[in-house]
PDB file of C-alpha atoms in Angstrom:
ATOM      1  CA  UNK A 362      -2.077 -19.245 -47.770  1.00  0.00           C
ATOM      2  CA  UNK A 363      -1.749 -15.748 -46.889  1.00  0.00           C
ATOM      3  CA  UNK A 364      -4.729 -13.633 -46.120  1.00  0.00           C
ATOM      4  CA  UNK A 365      -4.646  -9.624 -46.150  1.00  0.00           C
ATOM      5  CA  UNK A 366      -7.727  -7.650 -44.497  1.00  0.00           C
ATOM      6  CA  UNK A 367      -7.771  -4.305 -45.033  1.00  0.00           C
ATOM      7  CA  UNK A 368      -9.711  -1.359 -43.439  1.00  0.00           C
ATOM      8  CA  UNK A 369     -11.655   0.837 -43.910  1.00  0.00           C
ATOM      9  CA  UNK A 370     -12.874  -0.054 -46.989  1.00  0.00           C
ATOM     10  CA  UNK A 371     -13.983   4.109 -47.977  1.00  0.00           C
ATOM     11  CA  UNK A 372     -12.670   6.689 -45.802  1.00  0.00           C
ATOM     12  CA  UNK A 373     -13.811  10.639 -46.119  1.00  0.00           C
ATOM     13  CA  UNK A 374     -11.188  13.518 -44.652  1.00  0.00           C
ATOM     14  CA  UNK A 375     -11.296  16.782 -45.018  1.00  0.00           C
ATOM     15  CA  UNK A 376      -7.945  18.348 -46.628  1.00  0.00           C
ATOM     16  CA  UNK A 377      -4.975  19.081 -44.537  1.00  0.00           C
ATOM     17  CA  UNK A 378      -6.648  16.126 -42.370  1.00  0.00           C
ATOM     18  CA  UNK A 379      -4.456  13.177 -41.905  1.00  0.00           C
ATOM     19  CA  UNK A 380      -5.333   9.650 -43.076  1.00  0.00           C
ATOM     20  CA  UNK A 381      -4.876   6.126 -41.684  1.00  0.00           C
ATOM     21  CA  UNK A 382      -5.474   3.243 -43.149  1.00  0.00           C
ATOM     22  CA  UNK A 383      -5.051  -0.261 -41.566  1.00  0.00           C
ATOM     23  CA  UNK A 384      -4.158  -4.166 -42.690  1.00  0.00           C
ATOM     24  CA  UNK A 385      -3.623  -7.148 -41.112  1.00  0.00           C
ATOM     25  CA  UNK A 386      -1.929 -10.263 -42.685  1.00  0.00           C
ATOM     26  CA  UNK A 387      -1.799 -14.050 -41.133  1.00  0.00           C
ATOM     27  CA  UNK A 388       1.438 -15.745 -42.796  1.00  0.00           C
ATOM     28  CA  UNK A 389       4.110 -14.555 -40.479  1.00  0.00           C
ATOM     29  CA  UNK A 390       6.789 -15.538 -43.109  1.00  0.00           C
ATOM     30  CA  UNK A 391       5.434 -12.425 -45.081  1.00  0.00           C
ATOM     31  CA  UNK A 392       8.610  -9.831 -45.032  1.00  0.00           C
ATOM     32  CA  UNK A 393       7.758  -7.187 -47.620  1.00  0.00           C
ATOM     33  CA  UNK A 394       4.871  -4.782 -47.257  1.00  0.00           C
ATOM     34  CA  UNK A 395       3.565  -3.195 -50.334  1.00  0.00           C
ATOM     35  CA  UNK A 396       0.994   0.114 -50.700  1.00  0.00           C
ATOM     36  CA  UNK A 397       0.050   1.000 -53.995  1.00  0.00           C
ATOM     37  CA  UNK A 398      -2.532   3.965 -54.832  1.00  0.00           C
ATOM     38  CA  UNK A 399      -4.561   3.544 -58.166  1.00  0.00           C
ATOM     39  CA  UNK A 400      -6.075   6.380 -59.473  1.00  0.00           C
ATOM     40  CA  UNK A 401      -9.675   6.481 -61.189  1.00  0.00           C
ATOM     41  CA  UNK A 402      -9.251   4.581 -64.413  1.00  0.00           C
ATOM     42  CA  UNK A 403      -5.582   4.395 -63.757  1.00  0.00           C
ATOM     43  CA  UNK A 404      -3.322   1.461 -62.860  1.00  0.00           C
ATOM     44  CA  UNK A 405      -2.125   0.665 -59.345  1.00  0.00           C
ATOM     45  CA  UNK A 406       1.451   2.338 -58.911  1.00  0.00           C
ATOM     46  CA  UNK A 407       4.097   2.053 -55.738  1.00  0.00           C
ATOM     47  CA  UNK A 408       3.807   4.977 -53.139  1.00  0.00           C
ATOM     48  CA  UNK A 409       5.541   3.238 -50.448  1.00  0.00           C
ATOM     49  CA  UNK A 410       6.922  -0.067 -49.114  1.00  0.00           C
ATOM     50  CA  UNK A 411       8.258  -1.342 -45.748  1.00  0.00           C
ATOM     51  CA  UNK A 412      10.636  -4.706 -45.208  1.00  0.00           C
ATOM     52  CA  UNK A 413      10.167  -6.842 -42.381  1.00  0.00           C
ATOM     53  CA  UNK A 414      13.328  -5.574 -40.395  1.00  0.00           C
ATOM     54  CA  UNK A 415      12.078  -2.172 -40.037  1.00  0.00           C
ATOM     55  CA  UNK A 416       9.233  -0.731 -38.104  1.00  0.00           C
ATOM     56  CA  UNK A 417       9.167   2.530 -39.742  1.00  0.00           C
ATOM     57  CA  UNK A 418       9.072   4.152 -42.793  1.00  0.00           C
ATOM     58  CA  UNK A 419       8.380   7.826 -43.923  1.00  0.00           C
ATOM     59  CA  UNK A 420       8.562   9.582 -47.802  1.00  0.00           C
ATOM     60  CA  UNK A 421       7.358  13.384 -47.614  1.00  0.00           C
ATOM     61  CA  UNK A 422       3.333  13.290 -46.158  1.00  0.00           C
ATOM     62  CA  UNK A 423       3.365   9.526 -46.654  1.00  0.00           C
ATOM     63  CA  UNK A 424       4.914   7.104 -43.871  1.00  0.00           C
ATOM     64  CA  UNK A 425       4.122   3.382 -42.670  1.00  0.00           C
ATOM     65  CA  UNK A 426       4.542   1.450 -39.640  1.00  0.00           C
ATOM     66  CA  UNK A 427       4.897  -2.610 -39.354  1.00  0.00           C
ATOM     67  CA  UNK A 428       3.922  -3.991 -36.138  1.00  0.00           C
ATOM     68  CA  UNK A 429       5.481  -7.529 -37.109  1.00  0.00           C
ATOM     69  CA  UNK A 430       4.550  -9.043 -33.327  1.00  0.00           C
ATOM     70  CA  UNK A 431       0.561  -7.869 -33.771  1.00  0.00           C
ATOM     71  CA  UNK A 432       0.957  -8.605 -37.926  1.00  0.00           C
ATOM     72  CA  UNK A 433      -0.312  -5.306 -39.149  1.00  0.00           C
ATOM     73  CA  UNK A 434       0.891  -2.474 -41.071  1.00  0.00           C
ATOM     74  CA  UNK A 435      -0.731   0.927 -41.198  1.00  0.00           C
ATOM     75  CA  UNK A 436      -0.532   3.668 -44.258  1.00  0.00           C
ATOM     76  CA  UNK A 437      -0.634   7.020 -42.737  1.00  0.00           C
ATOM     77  CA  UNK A 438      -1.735  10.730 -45.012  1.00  0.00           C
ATOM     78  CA  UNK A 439      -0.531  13.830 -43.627  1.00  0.00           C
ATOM     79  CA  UNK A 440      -1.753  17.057 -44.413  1.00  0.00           C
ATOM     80  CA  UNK A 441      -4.077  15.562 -47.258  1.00  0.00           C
ATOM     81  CA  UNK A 442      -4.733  16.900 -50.632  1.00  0.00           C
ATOM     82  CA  UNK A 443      -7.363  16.228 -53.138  1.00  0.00           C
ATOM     83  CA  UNK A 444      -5.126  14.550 -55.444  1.00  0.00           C
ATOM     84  CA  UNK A 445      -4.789  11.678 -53.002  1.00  0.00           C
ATOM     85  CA  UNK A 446      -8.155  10.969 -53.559  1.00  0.00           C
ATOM     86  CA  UNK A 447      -8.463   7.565 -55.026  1.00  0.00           C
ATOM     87  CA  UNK A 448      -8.045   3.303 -54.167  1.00  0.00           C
ATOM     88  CA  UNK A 449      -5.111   2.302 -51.786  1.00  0.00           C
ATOM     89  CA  UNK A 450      -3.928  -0.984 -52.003  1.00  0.00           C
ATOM     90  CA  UNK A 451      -2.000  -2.993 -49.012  1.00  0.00           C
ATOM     91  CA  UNK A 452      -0.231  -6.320 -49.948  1.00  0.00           C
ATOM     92  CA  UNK A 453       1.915  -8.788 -48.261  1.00  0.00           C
ATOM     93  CA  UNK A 454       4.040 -10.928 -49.839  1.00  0.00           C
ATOM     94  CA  UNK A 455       7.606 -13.286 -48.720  1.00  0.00           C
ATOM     95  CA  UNK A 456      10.993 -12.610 -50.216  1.00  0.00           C
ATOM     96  CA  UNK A 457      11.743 -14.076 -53.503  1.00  0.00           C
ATOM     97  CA  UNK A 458       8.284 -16.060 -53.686  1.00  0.00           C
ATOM     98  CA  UNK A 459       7.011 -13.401 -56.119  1.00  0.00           C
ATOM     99  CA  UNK A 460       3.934 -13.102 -55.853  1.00  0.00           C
ATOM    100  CA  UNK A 461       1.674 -11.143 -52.826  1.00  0.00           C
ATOM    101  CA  UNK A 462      -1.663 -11.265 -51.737  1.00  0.00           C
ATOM    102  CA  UNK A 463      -3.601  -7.638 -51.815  1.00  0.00           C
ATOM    103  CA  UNK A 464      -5.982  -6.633 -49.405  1.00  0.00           C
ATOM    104  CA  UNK A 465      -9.586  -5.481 -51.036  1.00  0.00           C
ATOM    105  CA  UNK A 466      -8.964  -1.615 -51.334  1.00  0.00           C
ATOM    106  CA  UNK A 467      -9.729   1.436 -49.457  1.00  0.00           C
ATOM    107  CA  UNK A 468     -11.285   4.546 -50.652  1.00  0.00           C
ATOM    108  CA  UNK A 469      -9.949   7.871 -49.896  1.00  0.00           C
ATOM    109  CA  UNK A 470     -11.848  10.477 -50.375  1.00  0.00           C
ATOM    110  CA  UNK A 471     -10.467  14.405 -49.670  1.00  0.00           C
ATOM    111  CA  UNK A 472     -12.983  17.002 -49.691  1.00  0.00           C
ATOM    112  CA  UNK A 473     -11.539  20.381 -50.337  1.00  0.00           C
TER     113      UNK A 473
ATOM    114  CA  UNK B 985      11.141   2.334 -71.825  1.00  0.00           C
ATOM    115  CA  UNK B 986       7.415   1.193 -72.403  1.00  0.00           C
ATOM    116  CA  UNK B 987       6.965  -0.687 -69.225  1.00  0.00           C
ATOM    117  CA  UNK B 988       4.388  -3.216 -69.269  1.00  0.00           C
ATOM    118  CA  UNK B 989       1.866  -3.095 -72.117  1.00  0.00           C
ATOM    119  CA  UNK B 990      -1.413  -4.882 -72.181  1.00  0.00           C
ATOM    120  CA  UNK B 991      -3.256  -5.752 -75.706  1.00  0.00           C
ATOM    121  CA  UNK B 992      -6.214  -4.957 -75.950  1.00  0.00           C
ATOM    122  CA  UNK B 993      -7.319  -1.941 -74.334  1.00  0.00           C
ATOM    123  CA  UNK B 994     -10.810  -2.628 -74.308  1.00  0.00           C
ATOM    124  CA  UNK B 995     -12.609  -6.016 -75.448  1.00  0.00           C
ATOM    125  CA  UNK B 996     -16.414  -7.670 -75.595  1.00  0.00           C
ATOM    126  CA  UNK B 997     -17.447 -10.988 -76.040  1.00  0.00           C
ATOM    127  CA  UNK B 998     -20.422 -13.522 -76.265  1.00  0.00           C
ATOM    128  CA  UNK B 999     -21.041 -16.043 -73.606  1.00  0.00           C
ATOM    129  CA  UNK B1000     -18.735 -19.180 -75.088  1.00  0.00           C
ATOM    130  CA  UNK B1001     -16.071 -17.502 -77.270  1.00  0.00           C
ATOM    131  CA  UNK B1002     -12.897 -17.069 -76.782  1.00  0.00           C
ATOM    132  CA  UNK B1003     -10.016 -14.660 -76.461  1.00  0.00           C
ATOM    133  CA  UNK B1004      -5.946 -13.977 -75.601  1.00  0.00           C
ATOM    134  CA  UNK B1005      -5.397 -11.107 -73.751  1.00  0.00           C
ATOM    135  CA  UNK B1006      -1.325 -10.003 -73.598  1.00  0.00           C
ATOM    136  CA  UNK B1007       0.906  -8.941 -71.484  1.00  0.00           C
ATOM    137  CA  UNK B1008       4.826  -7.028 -72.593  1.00  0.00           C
ATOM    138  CA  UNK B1009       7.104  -6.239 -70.938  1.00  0.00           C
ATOM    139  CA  UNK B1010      10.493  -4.789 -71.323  1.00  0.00           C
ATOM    140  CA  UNK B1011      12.096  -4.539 -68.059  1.00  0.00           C
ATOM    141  CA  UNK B1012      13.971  -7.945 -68.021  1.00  0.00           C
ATOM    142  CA  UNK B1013      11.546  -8.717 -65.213  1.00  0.00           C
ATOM    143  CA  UNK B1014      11.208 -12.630 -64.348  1.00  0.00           C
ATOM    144  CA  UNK B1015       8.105 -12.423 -62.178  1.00  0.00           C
ATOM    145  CA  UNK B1016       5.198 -11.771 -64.390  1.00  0.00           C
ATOM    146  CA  UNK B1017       1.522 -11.839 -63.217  1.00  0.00           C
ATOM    147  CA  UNK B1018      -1.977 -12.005 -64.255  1.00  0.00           C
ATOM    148  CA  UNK B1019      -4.609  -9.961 -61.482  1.00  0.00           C
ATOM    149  CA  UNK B1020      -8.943  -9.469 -62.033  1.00  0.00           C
ATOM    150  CA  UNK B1021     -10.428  -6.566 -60.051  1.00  0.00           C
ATOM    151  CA  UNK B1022     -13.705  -5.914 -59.864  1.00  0.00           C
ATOM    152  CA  UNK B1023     -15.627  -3.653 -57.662  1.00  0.00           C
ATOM    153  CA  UNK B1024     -14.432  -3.608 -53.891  1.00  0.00           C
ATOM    154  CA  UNK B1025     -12.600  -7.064 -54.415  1.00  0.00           C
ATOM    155  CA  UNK B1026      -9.016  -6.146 -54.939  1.00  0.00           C
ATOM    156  CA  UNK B1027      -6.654  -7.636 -56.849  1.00  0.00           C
ATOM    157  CA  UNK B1028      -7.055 -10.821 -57.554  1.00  0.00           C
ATOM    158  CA  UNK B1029      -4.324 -13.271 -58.375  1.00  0.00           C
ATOM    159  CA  UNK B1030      -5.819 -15.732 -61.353  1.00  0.00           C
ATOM    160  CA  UNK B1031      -2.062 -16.964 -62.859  1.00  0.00           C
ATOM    161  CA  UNK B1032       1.631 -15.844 -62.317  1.00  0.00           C
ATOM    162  CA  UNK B1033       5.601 -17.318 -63.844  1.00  0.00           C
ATOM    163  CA  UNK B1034       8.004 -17.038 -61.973  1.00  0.00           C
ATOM    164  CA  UNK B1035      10.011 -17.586 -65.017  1.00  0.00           C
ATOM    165  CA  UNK B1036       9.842 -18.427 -69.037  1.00  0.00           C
ATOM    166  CA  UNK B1037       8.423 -21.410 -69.933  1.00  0.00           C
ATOM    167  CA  UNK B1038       6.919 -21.919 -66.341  1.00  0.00           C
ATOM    168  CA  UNK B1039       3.305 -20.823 -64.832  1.00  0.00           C
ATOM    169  CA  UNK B1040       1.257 -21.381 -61.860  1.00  0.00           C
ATOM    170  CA  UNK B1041      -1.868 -20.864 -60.424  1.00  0.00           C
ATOM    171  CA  UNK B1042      -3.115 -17.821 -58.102  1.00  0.00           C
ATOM    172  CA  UNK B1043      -6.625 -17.738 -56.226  1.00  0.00           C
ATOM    173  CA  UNK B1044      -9.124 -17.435 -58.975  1.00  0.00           C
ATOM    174  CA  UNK B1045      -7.174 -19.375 -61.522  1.00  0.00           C
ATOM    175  CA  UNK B1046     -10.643 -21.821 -63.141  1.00  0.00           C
ATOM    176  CA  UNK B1047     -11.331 -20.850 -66.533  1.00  0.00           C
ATOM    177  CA  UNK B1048      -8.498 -19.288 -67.776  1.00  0.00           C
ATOM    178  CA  UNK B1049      -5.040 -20.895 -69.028  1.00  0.00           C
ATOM    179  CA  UNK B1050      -1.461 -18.578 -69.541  1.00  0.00           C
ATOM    180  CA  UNK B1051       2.066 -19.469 -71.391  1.00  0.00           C
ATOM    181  CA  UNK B1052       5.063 -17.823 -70.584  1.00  0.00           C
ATOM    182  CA  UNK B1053       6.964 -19.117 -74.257  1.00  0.00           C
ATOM    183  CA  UNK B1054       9.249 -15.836 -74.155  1.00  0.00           C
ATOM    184  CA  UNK B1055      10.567 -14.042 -70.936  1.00  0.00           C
ATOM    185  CA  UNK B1056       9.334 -10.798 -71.799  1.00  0.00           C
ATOM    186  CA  UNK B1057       5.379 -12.358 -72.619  1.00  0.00           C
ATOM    187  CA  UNK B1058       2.962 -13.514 -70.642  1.00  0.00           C
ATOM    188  CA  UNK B1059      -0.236 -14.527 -72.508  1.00  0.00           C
ATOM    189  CA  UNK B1060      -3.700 -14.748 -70.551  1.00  0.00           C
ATOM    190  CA  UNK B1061      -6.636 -17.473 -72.492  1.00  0.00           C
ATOM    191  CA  UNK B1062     -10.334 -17.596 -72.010  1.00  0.00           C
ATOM    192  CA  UNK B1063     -11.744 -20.582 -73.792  1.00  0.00           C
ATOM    193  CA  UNK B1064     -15.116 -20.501 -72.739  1.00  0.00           C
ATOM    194  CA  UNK B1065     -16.074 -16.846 -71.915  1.00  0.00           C
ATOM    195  CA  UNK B1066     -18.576 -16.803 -68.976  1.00  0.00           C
ATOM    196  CA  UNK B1067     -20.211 -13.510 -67.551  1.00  0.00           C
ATOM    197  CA  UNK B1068     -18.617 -14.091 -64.640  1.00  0.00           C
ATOM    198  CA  UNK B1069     -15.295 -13.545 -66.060  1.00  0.00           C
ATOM    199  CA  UNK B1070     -16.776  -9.582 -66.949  1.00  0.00           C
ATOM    200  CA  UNK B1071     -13.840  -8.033 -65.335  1.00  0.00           C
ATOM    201  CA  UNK B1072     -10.669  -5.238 -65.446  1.00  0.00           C
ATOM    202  CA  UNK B1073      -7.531  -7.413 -66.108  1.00  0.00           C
ATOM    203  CA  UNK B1074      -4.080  -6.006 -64.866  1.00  0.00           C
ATOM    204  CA  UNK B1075      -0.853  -8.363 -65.922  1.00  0.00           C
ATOM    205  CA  UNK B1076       2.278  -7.072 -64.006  1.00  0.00           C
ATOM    206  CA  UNK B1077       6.016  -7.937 -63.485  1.00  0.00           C
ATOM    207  CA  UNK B1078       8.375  -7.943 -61.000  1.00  0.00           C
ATOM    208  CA  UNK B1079      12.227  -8.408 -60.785  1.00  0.00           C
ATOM    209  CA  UNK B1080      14.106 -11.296 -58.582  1.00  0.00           C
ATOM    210  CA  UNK B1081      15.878 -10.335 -55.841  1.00  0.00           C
ATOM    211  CA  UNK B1082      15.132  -7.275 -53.788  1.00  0.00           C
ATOM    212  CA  UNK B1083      12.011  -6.103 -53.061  1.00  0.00           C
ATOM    213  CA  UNK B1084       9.206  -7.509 -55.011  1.00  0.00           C
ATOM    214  CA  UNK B1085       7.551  -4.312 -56.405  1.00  0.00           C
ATOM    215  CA  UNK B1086       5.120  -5.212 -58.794  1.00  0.00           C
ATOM    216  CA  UNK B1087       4.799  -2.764 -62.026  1.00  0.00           C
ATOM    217  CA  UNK B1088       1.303  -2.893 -63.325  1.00  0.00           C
ATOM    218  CA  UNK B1089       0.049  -2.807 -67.078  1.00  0.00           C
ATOM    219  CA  UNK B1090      -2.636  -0.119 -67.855  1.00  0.00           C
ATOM    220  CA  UNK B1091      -5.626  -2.944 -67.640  1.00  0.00           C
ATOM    221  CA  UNK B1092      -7.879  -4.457 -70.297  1.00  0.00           C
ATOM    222  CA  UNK B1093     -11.850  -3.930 -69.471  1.00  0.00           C
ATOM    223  CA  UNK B1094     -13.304  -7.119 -70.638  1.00  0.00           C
ATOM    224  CA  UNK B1095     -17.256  -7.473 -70.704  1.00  0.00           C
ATOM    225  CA  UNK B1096     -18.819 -10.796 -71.617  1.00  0.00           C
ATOM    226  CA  UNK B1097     -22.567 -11.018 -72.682  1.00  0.00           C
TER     227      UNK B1097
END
């Protein structure tokens, strides 16, 4: 089955920093790429997706890049604010299949 | 539109009994899911239905059971409880076709003793 690594698992910026966080997934069938941001006590919720037939993909300070040769996707933070503090989730999952596989988590932390 | 709801919020139990945790939702989705997290394990994928009346198992599927009787249900069973199973459930639902965004419930923190 699919496997999803994710790194790092806690990450530390200062504001206005920028942020990068990295996954890698095995199942080359995958074609939708998932990053969800859950908030302390909160439930996950969508910031961002990318399909398999683009490499690029940008919404305000957010954007992520699919390397579908290498198999890995990459969130990237711009100009960071404390409210993005919290858990970000990548996941990987094929077309109508349903279901994806998430990778363990990675903590953001901004420091103001 | 509520979403996806999650009954109960909050639940304990003693080694052995048992419970139903469930999941609404209200979106017409056909994809409905059943995820554990606990600390810096992800999300978990214990049972999922792609559709009513059928279920299937995820990664950590032993110990629990699910039915999908209505489209808009998907019901999560503990028979046994084990402290192992001390966890933060999340059921979620998705729609065919598309992309498969996944809407998440707001979680049910279950502690077994």
């Amino acid at each position: 089955g699919e496997n999803v690594e994710q790194h790092p698992s806690t990450l530390s910026v200062q504001e206005g920093d920028s942020a990068v966080i990295k996954c890698t997934y095995s199942d080359s069938a995958s074609n939708y790429f998932p990053w969800y941001k859950q908030e302390l006590g909160k439930r996950p919720q969508l910031i961002i997706d990318i399909r398999s037939n683009v490499g690029e993909k940008k919404d305000q300070r957010i954007a992520v890049t699919l390397n579908k040769t290498a198999k890995h996707f990459s969130l990237h933070i711009t100009e960071t604010q404390p409210e993005d503090s919290a858990v970000y989730f990548c996941a990987a999952s094929k077309g109508n299949a349903g279901k994806s596989t998430f990778g363990d988590g990675t903590t953001l932390t901004v420091k103001p | 539109n509520a979403g996806v709801t999650q009954t109960p919020k909050f639940r304990v139990l003693k080694t052995g009994q048992s419970m139903t945790l469930l999941c609404a939702q209200d979106m017409n989705h056909e994809y409905m899911y059943w995820y554990r997290q606990d600390p810096g394990m992800g999300l978990r994928l214990i049972h999922y239905s792609v559709g009513e009346g059928t279920t299937a198992k995820g990664e950590v599927p032993d110990g629990y059971n699910v039915s999908r009787l209505k489209k808009q249900n998907f019901l999560l069973g503990l028979e046994s409880a084990a402290p192992s199973q001390t966890s933060v459930y999340f059921c979620a639902s998705s729609s065919v076709g598309g992309n498969n965004e996944q809407f998440f419930g707001p979680g049910t923190r279950l502690t077994v003793l």
